[in-house]
PDB file of N, CA and C in Angstrom:
ATOM      1  N   UNK U   1     151.269 -18.088 264.607  1.00  0.00           N
ATOM      2  CA  UNK U   1     152.497 -17.612 264.142  1.00  0.00           C
ATOM      3  C   UNK U   1     153.517 -18.534 263.266  1.00  0.00           C
ATOM      4  N   UNK U   2     154.081 -17.812 262.393  1.00  0.00           N
ATOM      5  CA  UNK U   2     155.197 -18.206 261.736  1.00  0.00           C
ATOM      6  C   UNK U   2     156.391 -18.471 262.404  1.00  0.00           C
ATOM      7  N   UNK U   3     157.379 -19.304 262.252  1.00  0.00           N
ATOM      8  CA  UNK U   3     158.630 -19.654 262.874  1.00  0.00           C
ATOM      9  C   UNK U   3     159.625 -18.317 262.598  1.00  0.00           C
ATOM     10  N   UNK U   4     159.229 -18.019 261.618  1.00  0.00           N
ATOM     11  CA  UNK U   4     160.086 -16.350 261.430  1.00  0.00           C
ATOM     12  C   UNK U   4     159.801 -15.507 262.145  1.00  0.00           C
ATOM     13  N   UNK U   5     158.546 -15.244 262.215  1.00  0.00           N
ATOM     14  CA  UNK U   5     157.850 -14.360 263.266  1.00  0.00           C
ATOM     15  C   UNK U   5     158.393 -14.278 264.572  1.00  0.00           C
ATOM     16  N   UNK U   6     158.291 -15.958 264.886  1.00  0.00           N
ATOM     17  CA  UNK U   6     159.219 -16.315 266.406  1.00  0.00           C
ATOM     18  C   UNK U   6     160.320 -15.753 266.401  1.00  0.00           C
ATOM     19  N   UNK U   7     161.130 -15.996 265.453  1.00  0.00           N
ATOM     20  CA  UNK U   7     162.688 -15.568 265.653  1.00  0.00           C
ATOM     21  C   UNK U   7     162.774 -13.913 265.388  1.00  0.00           C
ATOM     22  N   UNK U   8     162.160 -13.100 264.934  1.00  0.00           N
ATOM     23  CA  UNK U   8     161.961 -11.969 264.985  1.00  0.00           C
ATOM     24  C   UNK U   8     161.514 -11.131 266.059  1.00  0.00           C
ATOM     25  N   UNK U   9     160.480 -11.799 267.268  1.00  0.00           N
ATOM     26  CA  UNK U   9     160.082 -11.573 268.033  1.00  0.00           C
ATOM     27  C   UNK U   9     161.107 -11.836 268.975  1.00  0.00           C
ATOM     28  N   UNK U  10     161.796 -12.814 269.345  1.00  0.00           N
ATOM     29  CA  UNK U  10     162.818 -13.262 270.158  1.00  0.00           C
ATOM     30  C   UNK U  10     164.055 -11.986 270.001  1.00  0.00           C
ATOM     31  N   UNK U  11     164.051 -11.562 268.510  1.00  0.00           N
ATOM     32  CA  UNK U  11     165.492 -10.838 268.453  1.00  0.00           C
ATOM     33  C   UNK U  11     165.085  -9.534 269.075  1.00  0.00           C
ATOM     34  N   UNK U  12     163.883  -9.212 268.785  1.00  0.00           N
ATOM     35  CA  UNK U  12     163.521  -8.005 269.488  1.00  0.00           C
ATOM     36  C   UNK U  12     163.387  -7.694 270.626  1.00  0.00           C
ATOM     37  N   UNK U  13     163.042  -8.863 271.415  1.00  0.00           N
ATOM     38  CA  UNK U  13     162.993  -8.836 272.916  1.00  0.00           C
ATOM     39  C   UNK U  13     164.699  -8.706 273.386  1.00  0.00           C
ATOM     40  N   UNK U  14     165.420  -9.049 272.908  1.00  0.00           N
ATOM     41  CA  UNK U  14     166.527  -9.479 273.091  1.00  0.00           C
ATOM     42  C   UNK U  14     167.646  -8.104 273.322  1.00  0.00           C
ATOM     43  N   UNK U  15     166.977  -7.332 271.885  1.00  0.00           N
ATOM     44  CA  UNK U  15     167.373  -5.789 272.130  1.00  0.00           C
ATOM     45  C   UNK U  15     166.829  -5.009 272.713  1.00  0.00           C
ATOM     46  N   UNK U  16     165.507  -5.161 273.056  1.00  0.00           N
ATOM     47  CA  UNK U  16     165.174  -4.538 274.335  1.00  0.00           C
ATOM     48  C   UNK U  16     165.641  -4.678 275.718  1.00  0.00           C
ATOM     49  N   UNK U  17     165.867  -6.189 275.913  1.00  0.00           N
ATOM     50  CA  UNK U  17     166.576  -6.134 277.443  1.00  0.00           C
ATOM     51  C   UNK U  17     167.872  -5.946 277.328  1.00  0.00           C
ATOM     52  N   UNK U  18     168.640  -5.892 275.974  1.00  0.00           N
ATOM     53  CA  UNK U  18     170.415  -5.086 276.119  1.00  0.00           C
ATOM     54  C   UNK U  18     170.009  -3.670 276.318  1.00  0.00           C
ATOM     55  N   UNK U  19     169.091  -3.124 276.059  1.00  0.00           N
ATOM     56  CA  UNK U  19     168.965  -1.760 276.403  1.00  0.00           C
ATOM     57  C   UNK U  19     168.314  -1.593 277.585  1.00  0.00           C
ATOM     58  N   UNK U  20     167.533  -2.104 278.052  1.00  0.00           N
ATOM     59  CA  UNK U  20     167.105  -1.921 279.483  1.00  0.00           C
ATOM     60  C   UNK U  20     168.165  -2.544 280.429  1.00  0.00           C
ATOM     61  N   UNK U  21     169.277  -3.227 280.381  1.00  0.00           N
ATOM     62  CA  UNK U  21     170.237  -3.414 281.266  1.00  0.00           C
ATOM     63  C   UNK U  21     171.260  -2.202 280.937  1.00  0.00           C
ATOM     64  N   UNK U  22     171.353  -1.553 279.543  1.00  0.00           N
ATOM     65  CA  UNK U  22     172.165  -0.438 279.824  1.00  0.00           C
ATOM     66  C   UNK U  22     171.951   0.464 280.292  1.00  0.00           C
ATOM     67  N   UNK U  23     170.281   0.875 280.423  1.00  0.00           N
ATOM     68  CA  UNK U  23     170.158   1.616 281.157  1.00  0.00           C
ATOM     69  C   UNK U  23     170.158   1.612 282.670  1.00  0.00           C
ATOM     70  N   UNK U  24     169.889   0.349 283.181  1.00  0.00           N
ATOM     71  CA  UNK U  24     170.198  -0.159 284.621  1.00  0.00           C
ATOM     72  C   UNK U  24     171.616  -0.060 284.998  1.00  0.00           C
ATOM     73  N   UNK U  25     172.509  -0.376 284.229  1.00  0.00           N
ATOM     74  CA  UNK U  25     173.916  -0.193 284.444  1.00  0.00           C
ATOM     75  C   UNK U  25     174.327   1.305 284.668  1.00  0.00           C
ATOM     76  N   UNK U  26     173.924   2.125 284.066  1.00  0.00           N
ATOM     77  CA  UNK U  26     174.131   3.493 284.062  1.00  0.00           C
ATOM     78  C   UNK U  26     173.486   4.107 285.466  1.00  0.00           C
ATOM     79  N   UNK U  27     172.412   3.388 285.747  1.00  0.00           N
ATOM     80  CA  UNK U  27     171.540   3.656 286.956  1.00  0.00           C
ATOM     81  C   UNK U  27     170.710   2.823 287.784  1.00  0.00           C
ATOM     82  N   UNK U  28     171.623   2.124 288.541  1.00  0.00           N
ATOM     83  CA  UNK U  28     171.195   0.743 289.104  1.00  0.00           C
ATOM     84  C   UNK U  28     170.219   1.032 290.279  1.00  0.00           C
ATOM     85  N   UNK U  29     169.981   1.810 290.474  1.00  0.00           N
ATOM     86  CA  UNK U  29     168.664   2.048 291.790  1.00  0.00           C
ATOM     87  C   UNK U  29     167.566   1.172 290.961  1.00  0.00           C
ATOM     88  N   UNK U  30     167.224   0.174 292.079  1.00  0.00           N
ATOM     89  CA  UNK U  30     166.330  -0.825 291.971  1.00  0.00           C
ATOM     90  C   UNK U  30     165.041   0.071 292.201  1.00  0.00           C
ATOM     91  N   UNK U  31     164.062  -0.441 290.930  1.00  0.00           N
ATOM     92  CA  UNK U  31     162.739   0.327 291.102  1.00  0.00           C
ATOM     93  C   UNK U  31     162.277  -0.360 289.710  1.00  0.00           C
ATOM     94  N   UNK U  32     161.019   0.279 289.376  1.00  0.00           N
ATOM     95  CA  UNK U  32     160.054  -0.451 288.388  1.00  0.00           C
ATOM     96  C   UNK U  32     160.977  -1.069 287.449  1.00  0.00           C
ATOM     97  N   UNK U  33     161.813  -0.114 286.599  1.00  0.00           N
ATOM     98  CA  UNK U  33     162.295  -0.510 285.521  1.00  0.00           C
ATOM     99  C   UNK U  33     163.110  -1.911 285.626  1.00  0.00           C
ATOM    100  N   UNK U  34     163.896  -2.172 286.828  1.00  0.00           N
ATOM    101  CA  UNK U  34     164.594  -3.370 287.499  1.00  0.00           C
ATOM    102  C   UNK U  34     163.375  -4.387 287.550  1.00  0.00           C
ATOM    103  N   UNK U  35     162.312  -4.259 287.934  1.00  0.00           N
ATOM    104  CA  UNK U  35     161.429  -5.383 288.375  1.00  0.00           C
ATOM    105  C   UNK U  35     160.726  -5.753 286.951  1.00  0.00           C
ATOM    106  N   UNK U  36     160.509  -4.715 286.326  1.00  0.00           N
ATOM    107  CA  UNK U  36     159.970  -5.130 284.811  1.00  0.00           C
ATOM    108  C   UNK U  36     161.093  -5.851 284.128  1.00  0.00           C
ATOM    109  N   UNK U  37     162.169  -5.617 283.996  1.00  0.00           N
ATOM    110  CA  UNK U  37     163.322  -6.312 283.453  1.00  0.00           C
ATOM    111  C   UNK U  37     163.600  -7.708 284.206  1.00  0.00           C
ATOM    112  N   UNK U  38     163.370  -7.660 285.464  1.00  0.00           N
ATOM    113  CA  UNK U  38     163.869  -9.286 285.969  1.00  0.00           C
ATOM    114  C   UNK U  38     162.411 -10.168 285.772  1.00  0.00           C
ATOM    115  N   UNK U  39     161.302  -9.376 285.677  1.00  0.00           N
ATOM    116  CA  UNK U  39     160.065 -10.274 285.554  1.00  0.00           C
ATOM    117  C   UNK U  39     160.232 -10.609 283.865  1.00  0.00           C
ATOM    118  N   UNK U  40     160.211  -9.726 282.980  1.00  0.00           N
ATOM    119  CA  UNK U  40     159.994 -10.349 281.551  1.00  0.00           C
ATOM    120  C   UNK U  40     161.234 -10.978 281.070  1.00  0.00           C
ATOM    121  N   UNK U  41     162.254 -10.836 281.605  1.00  0.00           N
ATOM    122  CA  UNK U  41     163.554 -11.425 281.453  1.00  0.00           C
ATOM    123  C   UNK U  41     163.164 -12.884 281.965  1.00  0.00           C
ATOM    124  N   UNK U  42     163.081 -13.238 282.761  1.00  0.00           N
ATOM    125  CA  UNK U  42     162.652 -14.694 283.383  1.00  0.00           C
ATOM    126  C   UNK U  42     161.758 -15.331 282.621  1.00  0.00           C
ATOM    127  N   UNK U  43     160.631 -14.618 282.275  1.00  0.00           N
ATOM    128  CA  UNK U  43     159.626 -15.235 281.187  1.00  0.00           C
ATOM    129  C   UNK U  43     160.190 -15.736 279.974  1.00  0.00           C
ATOM    130  N   UNK U  44     161.057 -14.838 279.558  1.00  0.00           N
ATOM    131  CA  UNK U  44     161.587 -14.767 278.161  1.00  0.00           C
ATOM    132  C   UNK U  44     162.566 -15.943 277.921  1.00  0.00           C
ATOM    133  N   UNK U  45     163.453 -16.186 279.266  1.00  0.00           N
ATOM    134  CA  UNK U  45     164.618 -17.241 279.009  1.00  0.00           C
ATOM    135  C   UNK U  45     163.968 -18.647 279.135  1.00  0.00           C
ATOM    136  N   UNK U  46     162.968 -18.846 280.546  1.00  0.00           N
ATOM    137  CA  UNK U  46     162.119 -19.846 280.859  1.00  0.00           C
ATOM    138  C   UNK U  46     161.644 -20.051 279.556  1.00  0.00           C
ATOM    139  N   UNK U  47     160.816 -19.525 278.291  1.00  0.00           N
ATOM    140  CA  UNK U  47     160.200 -19.953 276.963  1.00  0.00           C
ATOM    141  C   UNK U  47     161.273 -20.228 276.464  1.00  0.00           C
ATOM    142  N   UNK U  48     162.545 -19.728 276.547  1.00  0.00           N
ATOM    143  CA  UNK U  48     163.589 -20.357 275.570  1.00  0.00           C
ATOM    144  C   UNK U  48     164.291 -21.633 276.153  1.00  0.00           C
ATOM    145  N   UNK U  49     164.627 -21.617 277.203  1.00  0.00           N
ATOM    146  CA  UNK U  49     165.117 -22.958 277.847  1.00  0.00           C
ATOM    147  C   UNK U  49     164.004 -24.353 277.382  1.00  0.00           C
ATOM    148  N   UNK U  50     162.932 -23.881 277.650  1.00  0.00           N
ATOM    149  CA  UNK U  50     161.748 -24.873 277.792  1.00  0.00           C
ATOM    150  C   UNK U  50     161.292 -25.418 276.464  1.00  0.00           C
ATOM    151  N   UNK U  51     161.254 -24.600 275.420  1.00  0.00           N
ATOM    152  CA  UNK U  51     160.824 -24.849 274.483  1.00  0.00           C
ATOM    153  C   UNK U  51     161.399 -24.468 273.054  1.00  0.00           C
ATOM    154  N   UNK U  52     162.669 -23.599 273.005  1.00  0.00           N
ATOM    155  CA  UNK U  52     163.455 -23.496 271.914  1.00  0.00           C
ATOM    156  C   UNK U  52     164.916 -24.511 272.041  1.00  0.00           C
ATOM    157  N   UNK U  53     165.460 -24.254 273.263  1.00  0.00           N
ATOM    158  CA  UNK U  53     166.708 -25.201 273.151  1.00  0.00           C
ATOM    159  C   UNK U  53     166.382 -26.582 273.127  1.00  0.00           C
ATOM    160  N   UNK U  54     165.631 -27.389 273.254  1.00  0.00           N
ATOM    161  CA  UNK U  54     165.338 -28.505 273.369  1.00  0.00           C
ATOM    162  C   UNK U  54     165.646 -28.990 271.971  1.00  0.00           C
ATOM    163  N   UNK U  55     164.456 -28.025 271.026  1.00  0.00           N
ATOM    164  CA  UNK U  55     164.272 -28.063 269.716  1.00  0.00           C
ATOM    165  C   UNK U  55     165.954 -27.766 268.914  1.00  0.00           C
ATOM    166  N   UNK U  56     166.521 -26.877 269.249  1.00  0.00           N
ATOM    167  CA  UNK U  56     167.873 -26.758 268.887  1.00  0.00           C
ATOM    168  C   UNK U  56     168.920 -28.054 269.177  1.00  0.00           C
ATOM    169  N   UNK U  57     168.861 -28.203 270.018  1.00  0.00           N
ATOM    170  CA  UNK U  57     169.706 -29.343 270.531  1.00  0.00           C
ATOM    171  C   UNK U  57     169.410 -30.902 269.697  1.00  0.00           C
ATOM    172  N   UNK U  58     167.878 -30.838 269.487  1.00  0.00           N
ATOM    173  CA  UNK U  58     167.504 -32.092 268.701  1.00  0.00           C
ATOM    174  C   UNK U  58     167.937 -32.088 267.342  1.00  0.00           C
ATOM    175  N   UNK U  59     168.111 -30.769 266.710  1.00  0.00           N
ATOM    176  CA  UNK U  59     168.590 -30.553 265.443  1.00  0.00           C
ATOM    177  C   UNK U  59     170.531 -30.775 265.271  1.00  0.00           C
ATOM    178  N   UNK U  60     170.922 -31.118 266.213  1.00  0.00           N
ATOM    179  CA  UNK U  60     172.351 -31.283 266.401  1.00  0.00           C
ATOM    180  C   UNK U  60     173.101 -29.776 266.907  1.00  0.00           C
ATOM    181  N   UNK U  61     172.359 -28.997 267.033  1.00  0.00           N
ATOM    182  CA  UNK U  61     173.268 -27.947 267.337  1.00  0.00           C
ATOM    183  C   UNK U  61     173.408 -27.379 268.968  1.00  0.00           C
ATOM    184  N   UNK U  62     173.796 -28.333 269.367  1.00  0.00           N
ATOM    185  CA  UNK U  62     173.789 -28.107 270.857  1.00  0.00           C
ATOM    186  C   UNK U  62     174.609 -27.215 271.333  1.00  0.00           C
ATOM    187  N   UNK U  63     175.929 -27.041 270.575  1.00  0.00           N
ATOM    188  CA  UNK U  63     176.692 -25.803 270.681  1.00  0.00           C
ATOM    189  C   UNK U  63     176.015 -24.551 271.334  1.00  0.00           C
ATOM    190  N   UNK U  64     175.258 -24.451 269.932  1.00  0.00           N
ATOM    191  CA  UNK U  64     174.499 -23.087 270.060  1.00  0.00           C
ATOM    192  C   UNK U  64     173.267 -23.205 271.311  1.00  0.00           C
ATOM    193  N   UNK U  65     173.089 -24.173 271.552  1.00  0.00           N
ATOM    194  CA  UNK U  65     172.096 -23.816 272.688  1.00  0.00           C
ATOM    195  C   UNK U  65     172.769 -23.818 274.121  1.00  0.00           C
ATOM    196  N   UNK U  66     174.018 -24.704 273.990  1.00  0.00           N
ATOM    197  CA  UNK U  66     175.116 -24.377 275.300  1.00  0.00           C
ATOM    198  C   UNK U  66     175.259 -22.974 275.449  1.00  0.00           C
ATOM    199  N   UNK U  67     175.761 -22.160 274.326  1.00  0.00           N
ATOM    200  CA  UNK U  67     176.306 -20.986 274.363  1.00  0.00           C
ATOM    201  C   UNK U  67     174.706 -19.883 274.805  1.00  0.00           C
ATOM    202  N   UNK U  68     173.944 -20.272 274.299  1.00  0.00           N
ATOM    203  CA  UNK U  68     172.469 -19.303 274.735  1.00  0.00           C
ATOM    204  C   UNK U  68     172.272 -19.754 276.155  1.00  0.00           C
ATOM    205  N   UNK U  69     172.501 -20.898 276.437  1.00  0.00           N
ATOM    206  CA  UNK U  69     171.831 -21.128 278.278  1.00  0.00           C
ATOM    207  C   UNK U  69     173.255 -20.470 279.062  1.00  0.00           C
ATOM    208  N   UNK U  70     174.591 -20.502 278.315  1.00  0.00           N
ATOM    209  CA  UNK U  70     175.447 -19.732 279.376  1.00  0.00           C
ATOM    210  C   UNK U  70     175.211 -18.145 279.230  1.00  0.00           C
ATOM    211  N   UNK U  71     174.590 -17.568 278.052  1.00  0.00           N
ATOM    212  CA  UNK U  71     174.300 -16.236 278.211  1.00  0.00           C
ATOM    213  C   UNK U  71     173.082 -16.026 279.401  1.00  0.00           C
ATOM    214  N   UNK U  72     172.259 -17.266 279.200  1.00  0.00           N
ATOM    215  CA  UNK U  72     171.212 -16.758 280.533  1.00  0.00           C
ATOM    216  C   UNK U  72     171.851 -16.586 281.651  1.00  0.00           C
ATOM    217  N   UNK U  73     172.653 -17.677 282.164  1.00  0.00           N
ATOM    218  CA  UNK U  73     173.336 -17.446 283.563  1.00  0.00           C
ATOM    219  C   UNK U  73     174.026 -16.178 283.733  1.00  0.00           C
ATOM    220  N   UNK U  74     174.601 -15.597 282.600  1.00  0.00           N
ATOM    221  CA  UNK U  74     175.524 -14.374 282.521  1.00  0.00           C
ATOM    222  C   UNK U  74     174.664 -13.133 282.607  1.00  0.00           C
ATOM    223  N   UNK U  75     173.336 -13.263 282.514  1.00  0.00           N
ATOM    224  CA  UNK U  75     172.064 -11.939 282.416  1.00  0.00           C
ATOM    225  C   UNK U  75     171.476 -12.480 283.833  1.00  0.00           C
ATOM    226  N   UNK U  76     171.546 -13.858 284.310  1.00  0.00           N
ATOM    227  CA  UNK U  76     171.122 -13.786 285.836  1.00  0.00           C
ATOM    228  C   UNK U  76     171.902 -13.329 286.577  1.00  0.00           C
ATOM    229  N   UNK U  77     173.349 -13.554 286.433  1.00  0.00           N
ATOM    230  CA  UNK U  77     174.321 -13.134 287.678  1.00  0.00           C
ATOM    231  C   UNK U  77     174.353 -11.578 287.431  1.00  0.00           C
ATOM    232  N   UNK U  78     173.995 -10.915 286.356  1.00  0.00           N
ATOM    233  CA  UNK U  78     174.337  -9.232 286.373  1.00  0.00           C
ATOM    234  C   UNK U  78     172.792  -8.631 286.947  1.00  0.00           C
ATOM    235  N   UNK U  79     171.639  -9.465 286.555  1.00  0.00           N
ATOM    236  CA  UNK U  79     170.514  -8.765 287.790  1.00  0.00           C
ATOM    237  C   UNK U  79     170.849  -8.826 289.029  1.00  0.00           C
ATOM    238  N   UNK U  80     171.478 -10.088 289.693  1.00  0.00           N
ATOM    239  CA  UNK U  80     171.465 -10.153 291.004  1.00  0.00           C
ATOM    240  C   UNK U  80     172.811  -9.241 291.239  1.00  0.00           C
ATOM    241  N   UNK U  81     173.818  -8.897 290.701  1.00  0.00           N
ATOM    242  CA  UNK U  81     174.649  -7.916 290.846  1.00  0.00           C
ATOM    243  C   UNK U  81     174.241  -6.620 290.776  1.00  0.00           C
ATOM    244  N   UNK U  82     173.340  -6.199 289.851  1.00  0.00           N
ATOM    245  CA  UNK U  82     172.710  -4.732 289.810  1.00  0.00           C
ATOM    246  C   UNK U  82     171.601  -4.680 291.089  1.00  0.00           C
ATOM    247  N   UNK U  83     170.942  -5.634 291.358  1.00  0.00           N
ATOM    248  CA  UNK U  83     170.542  -5.998 292.855  1.00  0.00           C
ATOM    249  C   UNK U  83     171.181  -5.631 293.726  1.00  0.00           C
ATOM    250  N   UNK U  84     172.291  -6.010 294.097  1.00  0.00           N
ATOM    251  CA  UNK U  84     172.799  -6.055 295.138  1.00  0.00           C
ATOM    252  C   UNK U  84     173.504  -4.573 295.306  1.00  0.00           C
ATOM    253  N   UNK U  85     174.192  -3.853 294.267  1.00  0.00           N
ATOM    254  CA  UNK U  85     174.308  -2.439 293.696  1.00  0.00           C
ATOM    255  C   UNK U  85     173.231  -1.528 294.259  1.00  0.00           C
ATOM    256  N   UNK U  86     172.390  -2.062 293.992  1.00  0.00           N
ATOM    257  CA  UNK U  86     171.131  -0.966 294.329  1.00  0.00           C
ATOM    258  C   UNK U  86     171.121  -1.161 295.773  1.00  0.00           C
ATOM    259  N   UNK U  87     170.926  -2.439 296.224  1.00  0.00           N
ATOM    260  CA  UNK U  87     170.588  -2.132 297.845  1.00  0.00           C
ATOM    261  C   UNK U  87     171.904  -1.792 298.581  1.00  0.00           C
ATOM    262  N   UNK U  88     172.922  -1.692 298.412  1.00  0.00           N
ATOM    263  CA  UNK U  88     174.101  -0.731 298.727  1.00  0.00           C
ATOM    264  C   UNK U  88     173.803   0.775 298.691  1.00  0.00           C
ATOM    265  N   UNK U  89     173.394   1.111 297.535  1.00  0.00           N
ATOM    266  CA  UNK U  89     173.247   2.302 297.206  1.00  0.00           C
ATOM    267  C   UNK U  89     171.833   3.001 298.143  1.00  0.00           C
ATOM    268  N   UNK U  90     171.009   1.888 298.481  1.00  0.00           N
ATOM    269  CA  UNK U  90     169.825   2.143 299.126  1.00  0.00           C
ATOM    270  C   UNK U  90     169.481   3.456 299.162  1.00  0.00           C
TER     271      UNK U  90
END
């Protein structure tokens, strides 16, 4: 797989995750969609944090990597919030 293919794939996944988040925000009931998002997003974020961001930092673009890591923290917090809402609505 070429480098540009990887970036296209990551961008496509970001679009999919945004769409899934929007759907869950409108209907936060915990279910298969939520579990799929949580699982797939965890795998995606771990890959970026473990393999992509160290390389980005090594090229001197630390600010971009740190911003992305912050976005991951926001996503994790949003997932936790959605899970809490779903449990309250039980």
